[in-house]
C-alpha cells in the first residue's frame, strides 16, 4: 500500500479539484474549504478530521468521484467522515444528520462547516430570501445534530 496522503497533499488535491468554483457569495470555493479545515483544527480535530474537512464537499460537488475517494491513500476513518458529510440525492435532513452522528469524527467536521456557512459576513452578501432560507436550514441542521444554538442563530 502506498503511504498515506499528508494533510498538505490533501489540501492541494482539494484546491485543485475545486479550482474555478465559487460559493454562493461568489468567493473562491477554496476559501470555504480552508475555513472549515481551520475550524476543525481550532476545535481540537485531528489530522484525519482536518483532511476530511478539506474533502468534505468534494464528492457531493462532483469535484472528485466516490471512486477516487475509495482508492485514495487515506485512512478508512477519513473516507468514512467524507462519506458521512456527503449529502445524497433525495435524502432527508434527519437521515443525513443520523449518518453524521453515527460516524466517529464526522460531527466536528459538520460543526465547522455549519459555522462557516452561517457566518453573518458570508450571509450578508446574499439576497434576503436566500439569507433567510439558509439561516433557517443551518439552524435546523444544528438542532438535528444536537449542537444547540450558535452565536449566528442569535443575530
Short mmCIF file of N, CA and C in Angstrom, two decimals:
data_model
loop_
_atom_site.label_atom_id
_atom_site.label_comp_id
_atom_site.label_asym_id
_atom_site.label_seq_id
_atom_site.Cartn_x
_atom_site.Cartn_y
_atom_site.Cartn_z
N UNK A 1 0.85 -1.18 0.00
CA UNK A 1 0.00 0.00 0.00
C UNK A 1 0.89 1.24 0.00
N UNK A 2 0.48 2.23 -0.75
CA UNK A 2 1.26 3.47 -0.80
C UNK A 2 1.11 4.24 0.50
N UNK A 3 2.08 5.11 0.80
CA UNK A 3 1.97 5.88 2.04
C UNK A 3 0.72 6.78 1.99
N UNK A 4 0.19 7.05 3.16
CA UNK A 4 -0.99 7.89 3.24
C UNK A 4 -0.68 9.32 2.80
N UNK A 5 -1.66 9.96 2.21
CA UNK A 5 -1.53 11.36 1.84
C UNK A 5 -1.41 12.20 3.10
N UNK A 6 -0.57 13.21 3.05
CA UNK A 6 -0.47 14.15 4.17
C UNK A 6 -1.61 15.15 4.08
N UNK A 7 -1.86 15.88 5.15
CA UNK A 7 -2.89 16.92 5.13
C UNK A 7 -2.55 17.95 4.06
N UNK A 8 -1.28 18.31 3.92
CA UNK A 8 -0.89 19.28 2.89
C UNK A 8 -1.18 18.75 1.49
N UNK A 9 -0.96 17.47 1.27
CA UNK A 9 -1.27 16.87 -0.03
C UNK A 9 -2.78 16.85 -0.28
N UNK A 10 -3.54 16.53 0.75
CA UNK A 10 -4.99 16.53 0.63
C UNK A 10 -5.49 17.95 0.32
N UNK A 11 -4.92 18.94 1.01
CA UNK A 11 -5.29 20.33 0.73
C UNK A 11 -5.03 20.68 -0.73
N UNK A 12 -3.87 20.32 -1.25
CA UNK A 12 -3.53 20.62 -2.65
C UNK A 12 -4.50 19.93 -3.61
N UNK A 13 -4.87 18.69 -3.31
CA UNK A 13 -5.82 17.95 -4.15
C UNK A 13 -7.18 18.63 -4.12
N UNK A 14 -7.64 19.01 -2.93
CA UNK A 14 -8.95 19.65 -2.79
C UNK A 14 -8.98 21.00 -3.50
N UNK A 15 -7.91 21.77 -3.33
CA UNK A 15 -7.86 23.08 -4.00
C UNK A 15 -7.90 22.90 -5.52
N UNK A 16 -7.15 21.93 -6.03
CA UNK A 16 -7.14 21.69 -7.48
C UNK A 16 -8.51 21.18 -7.96
N UNK A 17 -9.13 20.30 -7.17
CA UNK A 17 -10.42 19.73 -7.56
C UNK A 17 -11.51 20.80 -7.64
N UNK A 18 -11.44 21.80 -6.77
CA UNK A 18 -12.45 22.85 -6.72
C UNK A 18 -12.02 24.12 -7.47
N UNK A 19 -10.90 24.05 -8.18
CA UNK A 19 -10.39 25.21 -8.93
C UNK A 19 -11.49 25.77 -9.84
N UNK A 20 -11.68 27.09 -9.78
CA UNK A 20 -12.66 27.73 -10.63
C UNK A 20 -14.07 27.76 -10.04
N UNK A 21 -14.31 27.00 -8.98
CA UNK A 21 -15.64 27.00 -8.35
C UNK A 21 -15.74 28.17 -7.37
N UNK A 22 -16.95 28.69 -7.23
CA UNK A 22 -17.18 29.76 -6.27
C UNK A 22 -18.33 29.37 -5.36
N UNK A 23 -18.40 30.02 -4.21
CA UNK A 23 -19.50 29.75 -3.28
C UNK A 23 -20.70 30.64 -3.66
N UNK A 24 -21.76 30.58 -2.87
CA UNK A 24 -22.97 31.35 -3.17
C UNK A 24 -22.72 32.85 -3.19
N UNK A 25 -21.67 33.29 -2.50
CA UNK A 25 -21.33 34.71 -2.45
C UNK A 25 -20.35 35.10 -3.56
N UNK A 26 -19.97 34.13 -4.39
CA UNK A 26 -19.06 34.43 -5.49
C UNK A 26 -17.59 34.37 -5.12
N UNK A 27 -17.29 33.91 -3.93
CA UNK A 27 -15.91 33.80 -3.47
C UNK A 27 -15.31 32.48 -3.93
N UNK A 28 -13.99 32.41 -4.10
CA UNK A 28 -13.35 31.13 -4.48
C UNK A 28 -13.72 30.04 -3.46
N UNK A 29 -14.14 28.89 -3.94
CA UNK A 29 -14.60 27.82 -3.06
C UNK A 29 -13.53 27.35 -2.08
N UNK A 30 -12.28 27.44 -2.49
CA UNK A 30 -11.19 27.02 -1.60
C UNK A 30 -11.18 27.80 -0.29
N UNK A 31 -11.71 29.02 -0.29
CA UNK A 31 -11.77 29.80 0.95
C UNK A 31 -12.68 29.09 1.97
N UNK A 32 -13.78 28.52 1.49
CA UNK A 32 -14.67 27.77 2.38
C UNK A 32 -13.97 26.52 2.92
N UNK A 33 -13.30 25.80 2.04
CA UNK A 33 -12.59 24.59 2.47
C UNK A 33 -11.55 24.92 3.53
N UNK A 34 -10.79 26.00 3.29
CA UNK A 34 -9.76 26.43 4.25
C UNK A 34 -10.39 26.78 5.59
N UNK A 35 -11.51 27.51 5.55
CA UNK A 35 -12.18 27.92 6.78
C UNK A 35 -12.70 26.71 7.57
N UNK A 36 -13.24 25.73 6.87
CA UNK A 36 -13.75 24.54 7.56
C UNK A 36 -12.58 23.74 8.15
N UNK A 37 -11.51 23.58 7.38
CA UNK A 37 -10.34 22.85 7.90
C UNK A 37 -9.77 23.56 9.13
N UNK A 38 -9.69 24.88 9.07
CA UNK A 38 -9.19 25.65 10.22
C UNK A 38 -10.17 25.54 11.39
N UNK A 39 -11.47 25.56 11.10
CA UNK A 39 -12.47 25.41 12.15
C UNK A 39 -12.35 24.07 12.86
N UNK A 40 -12.05 23.02 12.09
CA UNK A 40 -11.84 21.70 12.68
C UNK A 40 -10.59 21.72 13.56
N UNK A 41 -9.53 22.32 13.05
CA UNK A 41 -8.27 22.38 13.79
C UNK A 41 -8.45 23.11 15.13
N UNK A 42 -9.08 24.30 15.11
CA UNK A 42 -9.22 25.07 16.35
C UNK A 42 -10.20 24.42 17.32
N UNK A 43 -11.07 23.55 16.83
CA UNK A 43 -11.99 22.82 17.70
C UNK A 43 -11.35 21.54 18.25
N UNK A 44 -10.07 21.34 17.97
CA UNK A 44 -9.35 20.19 18.51
C UNK A 44 -9.35 18.97 17.63
N UNK A 45 -9.72 19.12 16.37
CA UNK A 45 -9.75 17.99 15.45
C UNK A 45 -8.37 17.45 15.16
N UNK A 46 -8.31 16.18 14.82
CA UNK A 46 -7.04 15.54 14.49
C UNK A 46 -6.77 15.64 12.98
N UNK A 47 -5.65 15.09 12.54
CA UNK A 47 -5.24 15.19 11.14
C UNK A 47 -6.26 14.54 10.19
N UNK A 48 -6.86 13.43 10.62
CA UNK A 48 -7.86 12.77 9.78
C UNK A 48 -9.09 13.67 9.59
N UNK A 49 -9.48 14.35 10.65
CA UNK A 49 -10.63 15.24 10.56
C UNK A 49 -10.31 16.48 9.72
N UNK A 50 -9.09 17.00 9.85
CA UNK A 50 -8.69 18.16 9.04
C UNK A 50 -8.65 17.76 7.56
N UNK A 51 -8.10 16.59 7.26
CA UNK A 51 -8.09 16.10 5.88
C UNK A 51 -9.52 15.94 5.37
N UNK A 52 -10.40 15.41 6.20
CA UNK A 52 -11.81 15.26 5.83
C UNK A 52 -12.45 16.61 5.56
N UNK A 53 -12.09 17.60 6.34
CA UNK A 53 -12.63 18.95 6.14
C UNK A 53 -12.25 19.49 4.76
N UNK A 54 -11.01 19.28 4.36
CA UNK A 54 -10.58 19.72 3.04
C UNK A 54 -11.39 19.03 1.94
N UNK A 55 -11.80 17.79 2.18
CA UNK A 55 -12.51 17.00 1.17
C UNK A 55 -14.03 16.97 1.38
N UNK A 56 -14.54 17.67 2.37
CA UNK A 56 -15.93 17.47 2.80
C UNK A 56 -16.98 17.70 1.72
N UNK A 57 -16.72 18.53 0.74
CA UNK A 57 -17.69 18.78 -0.33
C UNK A 57 -17.25 18.20 -1.67
N UNK A 58 -16.13 17.52 -1.70
CA UNK A 58 -15.54 17.12 -2.99
C UNK A 58 -16.39 16.11 -3.76
N UNK A 59 -16.94 15.11 -3.08
CA UNK A 59 -17.76 14.11 -3.76
C UNK A 59 -19.15 14.68 -4.03
N UNK A 60 -19.70 15.38 -3.04
CA UNK A 60 -21.03 15.97 -3.18
C UNK A 60 -21.08 16.94 -4.37
N UNK A 61 -20.03 17.72 -4.56
CA UNK A 61 -19.98 18.72 -5.64
C UNK A 61 -19.40 18.15 -6.93
N UNK A 62 -19.15 16.85 -6.98
CA UNK A 62 -18.56 16.19 -8.15
C UNK A 62 -17.19 16.75 -8.52
N UNK A 63 -16.49 17.31 -7.54
CA UNK A 63 -15.12 17.77 -7.77
C UNK A 63 -14.18 16.57 -7.82
N UNK A 64 -14.51 15.55 -7.04
CA UNK A 64 -13.80 14.27 -7.04
C UNK A 64 -14.86 13.17 -7.04
N UNK A 65 -14.52 12.03 -7.57
CA UNK A 65 -15.51 10.95 -7.62
C UNK A 65 -15.45 10.09 -6.36
N UNK A 66 -16.53 9.37 -6.12
CA UNK A 66 -16.56 8.42 -5.00
C UNK A 66 -15.48 7.35 -5.22
N UNK A 67 -15.24 7.00 -6.47
CA UNK A 67 -14.19 6.02 -6.76
C UNK A 67 -12.81 6.57 -6.38
N UNK A 68 -12.58 7.86 -6.70
CA UNK A 68 -11.30 8.46 -6.31
C UNK A 68 -11.13 8.35 -4.80
N UNK A 69 -12.18 8.73 -4.06
CA UNK A 69 -12.11 8.67 -2.60
C UNK A 69 -11.84 7.25 -2.13
N UNK A 70 -12.53 6.28 -2.70
CA UNK A 70 -12.37 4.89 -2.31
C UNK A 70 -10.92 4.41 -2.53
N UNK A 71 -10.31 4.86 -3.61
CA UNK A 71 -8.96 4.40 -3.96
C UNK A 71 -7.84 5.29 -3.40
N UNK A 72 -8.19 6.42 -2.84
CA UNK A 72 -7.18 7.36 -2.34
C UNK A 72 -6.42 6.77 -1.16
N UNK A 73 -5.18 7.21 -1.01
CA UNK A 73 -4.32 6.77 0.09
C UNK A 73 -4.68 7.58 1.35
N UNK A 74 -5.87 7.26 1.87
CA UNK A 74 -6.39 7.91 3.07
C UNK A 74 -6.83 6.82 4.04
N UNK A 75 -6.92 7.18 5.32
CA UNK A 75 -7.39 6.20 6.29
C UNK A 75 -8.88 5.90 6.06
N UNK A 76 -9.31 4.75 6.52
CA UNK A 76 -10.73 4.40 6.43
C UNK A 76 -11.56 5.44 7.16
N UNK A 77 -11.08 5.92 8.30
CA UNK A 77 -11.82 6.92 9.09
C UNK A 77 -11.99 8.20 8.30
N UNK A 78 -10.95 8.67 7.62
CA UNK A 78 -11.04 9.89 6.81
C UNK A 78 -12.10 9.71 5.73
N UNK A 79 -12.04 8.59 5.04
CA UNK A 79 -13.02 8.31 3.98
C UNK A 79 -14.43 8.24 4.55
N UNK A 80 -14.58 7.59 5.69
CA UNK A 80 -15.90 7.47 6.32
C UNK A 80 -16.47 8.83 6.69
N UNK A 81 -15.63 9.72 7.20
CA UNK A 81 -16.09 11.06 7.56
C UNK A 81 -16.55 11.81 6.31
N UNK A 82 -15.75 11.76 5.24
CA UNK A 82 -16.14 12.44 4.00
C UNK A 82 -17.47 11.89 3.49
N UNK A 83 -17.61 10.58 3.49
CA UNK A 83 -18.86 9.98 3.03
C UNK A 83 -20.03 10.34 3.94
N UNK A 84 -19.78 10.44 5.23
CA UNK A 84 -20.85 10.77 6.18
C UNK A 84 -21.39 12.18 5.94
N UNK A 85 -20.52 13.12 5.63
CA UNK A 85 -20.96 14.51 5.45
C UNK A 85 -21.37 14.81 4.01
N UNK A 86 -21.31 13.82 3.14
CA UNK A 86 -21.74 13.99 1.74
C UNK A 86 -23.24 13.78 1.63
N UNK A 87 -23.96 14.85 1.26
CA UNK A 87 -25.40 14.74 1.10
C UNK A 87 -25.71 13.88 -0.12
N UNK A 88 -26.79 13.14 -0.03
CA UNK A 88 -27.22 12.24 -1.11
C UNK A 88 -28.56 12.70 -1.66
N UNK A 89 -28.76 12.52 -2.94
CA UNK A 89 -29.99 12.95 -3.61
C UNK A 89 -31.21 12.36 -2.92
N UNK A 90 -32.19 13.22 -2.64
CA UNK A 90 -33.45 12.77 -2.06
C UNK A 90 -33.40 12.44 -0.58
N UNK A 91 -32.27 12.67 0.05
CA UNK A 91 -32.10 12.31 1.45
C UNK A 91 -32.73 13.37 2.36
N UNK A 92 -33.39 12.92 3.40
CA UNK A 92 -33.97 13.87 4.36
C UNK A 92 -32.87 14.42 5.27
N UNK A 93 -33.09 15.61 5.81
CA UNK A 93 -32.12 16.14 6.79
C UNK A 93 -31.94 15.21 7.98
N UNK A 94 -33.00 14.54 8.39
CA UNK A 94 -32.92 13.64 9.55
C UNK A 94 -32.01 12.44 9.26
N UNK A 95 -32.14 11.87 8.06
CA UNK A 95 -31.28 10.74 7.67
C UNK A 95 -29.83 11.19 7.60
N UNK A 96 -29.61 12.35 6.99
CA UNK A 96 -28.27 12.91 6.87
C UNK A 96 -27.65 13.11 8.26
N UNK A 97 -28.40 13.78 9.14
CA UNK A 97 -27.90 14.05 10.49
C UNK A 97 -27.60 12.74 11.23
N UNK A 98 -28.46 11.75 11.06
CA UNK A 98 -28.23 10.45 11.71
C UNK A 98 -26.93 9.82 11.27
N UNK A 99 -26.61 9.91 9.98
CA UNK A 99 -25.35 9.33 9.49
C UNK A 99 -24.15 10.10 10.04
N UNK A 100 -24.24 11.42 10.08
CA UNK A 100 -23.16 12.23 10.64
C UNK A 100 -22.93 11.84 12.10
N UNK A 101 -24.01 11.74 12.87
CA UNK A 101 -23.90 11.40 14.29
C UNK A 101 -23.37 9.98 14.51
N UNK A 102 -23.64 9.08 13.57
CA UNK A 102 -23.23 7.68 13.72
C UNK A 102 -21.79 7.43 13.26
N UNK A 103 -21.15 8.43 12.68
CA UNK A 103 -19.80 8.26 12.13
C UNK A 103 -18.78 8.96 13.02
N UNK A 104 -17.91 8.20 13.67
CA UNK A 104 -16.91 8.82 14.55
C UNK A 104 -16.08 9.89 13.83
N UNK A 105 -16.07 11.08 14.41
CA UNK A 105 -15.27 12.19 13.88
C UNK A 105 -16.01 13.11 12.94
N UNK A 106 -17.17 12.69 12.44
CA UNK A 106 -17.87 13.49 11.43
C UNK A 106 -18.57 14.72 12.01
N UNK A 107 -19.06 14.63 13.23
CA UNK A 107 -19.80 15.75 13.81
C UNK A 107 -18.93 17.01 13.88
N UNK A 108 -17.69 16.87 14.26
CA UNK A 108 -16.80 18.04 14.37
C UNK A 108 -16.61 18.70 13.01
N UNK A 109 -16.47 17.90 11.95
CA UNK A 109 -16.32 18.45 10.60
C UNK A 109 -17.59 19.18 10.20
N UNK A 110 -18.75 18.57 10.44
CA UNK A 110 -20.01 19.22 10.08
C UNK A 110 -20.23 20.47 10.90
N UNK A 111 -19.85 20.46 12.18
CA UNK A 111 -20.00 21.65 13.02
C UNK A 111 -19.18 22.81 12.45
N UNK A 112 -17.95 22.54 12.03
CA UNK A 112 -17.10 23.59 11.45
C UNK A 112 -17.68 24.08 10.12
N UNK A 113 -18.23 23.16 9.34
CA UNK A 113 -18.87 23.51 8.06
C UNK A 113 -20.07 24.43 8.30
N UNK A 114 -20.92 24.04 9.22
CA UNK A 114 -22.09 24.87 9.52
C UNK A 114 -21.70 26.23 10.06
N UNK A 115 -20.68 26.27 10.90
CA UNK A 115 -20.23 27.55 11.47
C UNK A 115 -19.79 28.51 10.36
N UNK A 116 -19.04 28.00 9.39
CA UNK A 116 -18.60 28.88 8.30
C UNK A 116 -19.76 29.23 7.38
N UNK A 117 -20.62 28.26 7.08
CA UNK A 117 -21.77 28.54 6.21
C UNK A 117 -22.69 29.60 6.82
N UNK A 118 -22.83 29.59 8.14
CA UNK A 118 -23.73 30.51 8.83
C UNK A 118 -23.05 31.82 9.25
N UNK A 119 -21.81 32.02 8.85
CA UNK A 119 -21.09 33.24 9.20
C UNK A 119 -21.87 34.44 8.67
N UNK A 120 -22.25 35.36 9.55
CA UNK A 120 -23.03 36.52 9.11
C UNK A 120 -22.37 37.32 7.99
N UNK A 121 -21.06 37.39 7.99
CA UNK A 121 -20.36 38.12 6.93
C UNK A 121 -20.56 37.44 5.57
N UNK A 122 -20.58 36.13 5.55
CA UNK A 122 -20.84 35.40 4.29
C UNK A 122 -22.29 35.56 3.87
N UNK A 123 -23.20 35.46 4.83
CA UNK A 123 -24.62 35.55 4.52
C UNK A 123 -25.05 36.97 4.13
N UNK A 124 -24.35 37.97 4.63
CA UNK A 124 -24.73 39.37 4.40
C UNK A 124 -24.75 39.75 2.93
N UNK A 125 -23.94 39.11 2.11
CA UNK A 125 -23.87 39.49 0.69
C UNK A 125 -24.96 38.82 -0.15
N UNK A 126 -25.73 37.94 0.46
CA UNK A 126 -26.79 37.23 -0.27
C UNK A 126 -28.09 38.03 -0.21
N UNK A 127 -29.00 37.76 -1.14
CA UNK A 127 -30.29 38.43 -1.11
C UNK A 127 -31.06 37.94 0.12
N UNK A 128 -32.03 38.75 0.53
CA UNK A 128 -32.78 38.50 1.77
C UNK A 128 -33.42 37.11 1.81
N UNK A 129 -34.07 36.70 0.74
CA UNK A 129 -34.75 35.40 0.72
C UNK A 129 -33.75 34.25 0.87
N UNK A 130 -32.64 34.32 0.17
CA UNK A 130 -31.62 33.27 0.27
C UNK A 130 -31.01 33.25 1.66
N UNK A 131 -30.70 34.43 2.19
CA UNK A 131 -30.11 34.54 3.54
C UNK A 131 -31.05 33.92 4.57
N UNK A 132 -32.34 34.24 4.49
CA UNK A 132 -33.32 33.70 5.44
C UNK A 132 -33.42 32.18 5.30
N UNK A 133 -33.52 31.69 4.07
CA UNK A 133 -33.65 30.25 3.83
C UNK A 133 -32.44 29.50 4.37
N UNK A 134 -31.24 30.00 4.08
CA UNK A 134 -30.03 29.31 4.53
C UNK A 134 -29.87 29.39 6.04
N UNK A 135 -30.19 30.53 6.64
CA UNK A 135 -30.09 30.68 8.10
C UNK A 135 -30.98 29.65 8.79
N UNK A 136 -32.20 29.49 8.28
CA UNK A 136 -33.12 28.51 8.86
C UNK A 136 -32.63 27.09 8.63
N UNK A 137 -32.12 26.81 7.44
CA UNK A 137 -31.60 25.48 7.11
C UNK A 137 -30.44 25.11 8.05
N UNK A 138 -29.50 26.03 8.24
CA UNK A 138 -28.33 25.74 9.09
C UNK A 138 -28.75 25.59 10.55
N UNK A 139 -29.69 26.41 11.02
CA UNK A 139 -30.15 26.30 12.40
C UNK A 139 -30.86 24.95 12.62
N UNK A 140 -31.65 24.52 11.63
CA UNK A 140 -32.33 23.22 11.75
C UNK A 140 -31.32 22.08 11.81
N UNK A 141 -30.29 22.14 10.97
CA UNK A 141 -29.29 21.08 10.98
C UNK A 141 -28.53 21.07 12.31
N UNK A 142 -28.20 22.25 12.83
CA UNK A 142 -27.53 22.30 14.15
C UNK A 142 -28.41 21.62 15.20
N UNK A 143 -29.71 21.88 15.14
CA UNK A 143 -30.64 21.26 16.11
C UNK A 143 -30.68 19.75 15.93
N UNK A 144 -30.77 19.28 14.68
CA UNK A 144 -30.81 17.84 14.43
C UNK A 144 -29.53 17.15 14.91
N UNK A 145 -28.42 17.87 14.86
CA UNK A 145 -27.14 17.31 15.28
C UNK A 145 -26.88 17.50 16.78
N UNK A 146 -27.80 18.15 17.46
CA UNK A 146 -27.65 18.36 18.90
C UNK A 146 -26.60 19.40 19.24
N UNK A 147 -26.33 20.31 18.31
CA UNK A 147 -25.30 21.32 18.54
C UNK A 147 -25.82 22.55 19.26
N UNK A 148 -27.12 22.65 19.41
CA UNK A 148 -27.68 23.80 20.11
C UNK A 148 -27.63 25.04 19.25
N UNK A 149 -27.87 26.16 19.88
CA UNK A 149 -27.92 27.45 19.19
C UNK A 149 -26.53 28.01 19.05
N UNK A 150 -26.20 28.46 17.85
CA UNK A 150 -24.89 29.11 17.65
C UNK A 150 -25.03 30.60 17.84
N UNK A 151 -23.91 31.28 17.95
CA UNK A 151 -23.91 32.75 18.04
C UNK A 151 -24.62 33.34 16.83
N UNK A 152 -24.42 32.72 15.65
CA UNK A 152 -25.02 33.24 14.43
C UNK A 152 -26.55 33.15 14.47
N UNK A 153 -27.09 32.11 15.12
CA UNK A 153 -28.53 31.94 15.19
C UNK A 153 -29.18 33.07 16.00
N UNK A 154 -28.40 33.71 16.85
CA UNK A 154 -28.92 34.76 17.71
C UNK A 154 -28.88 36.13 17.04
N UNK A 155 -28.19 36.25 15.93
CA UNK A 155 -28.04 37.56 15.30
C UNK A 155 -29.26 37.92 14.48
#
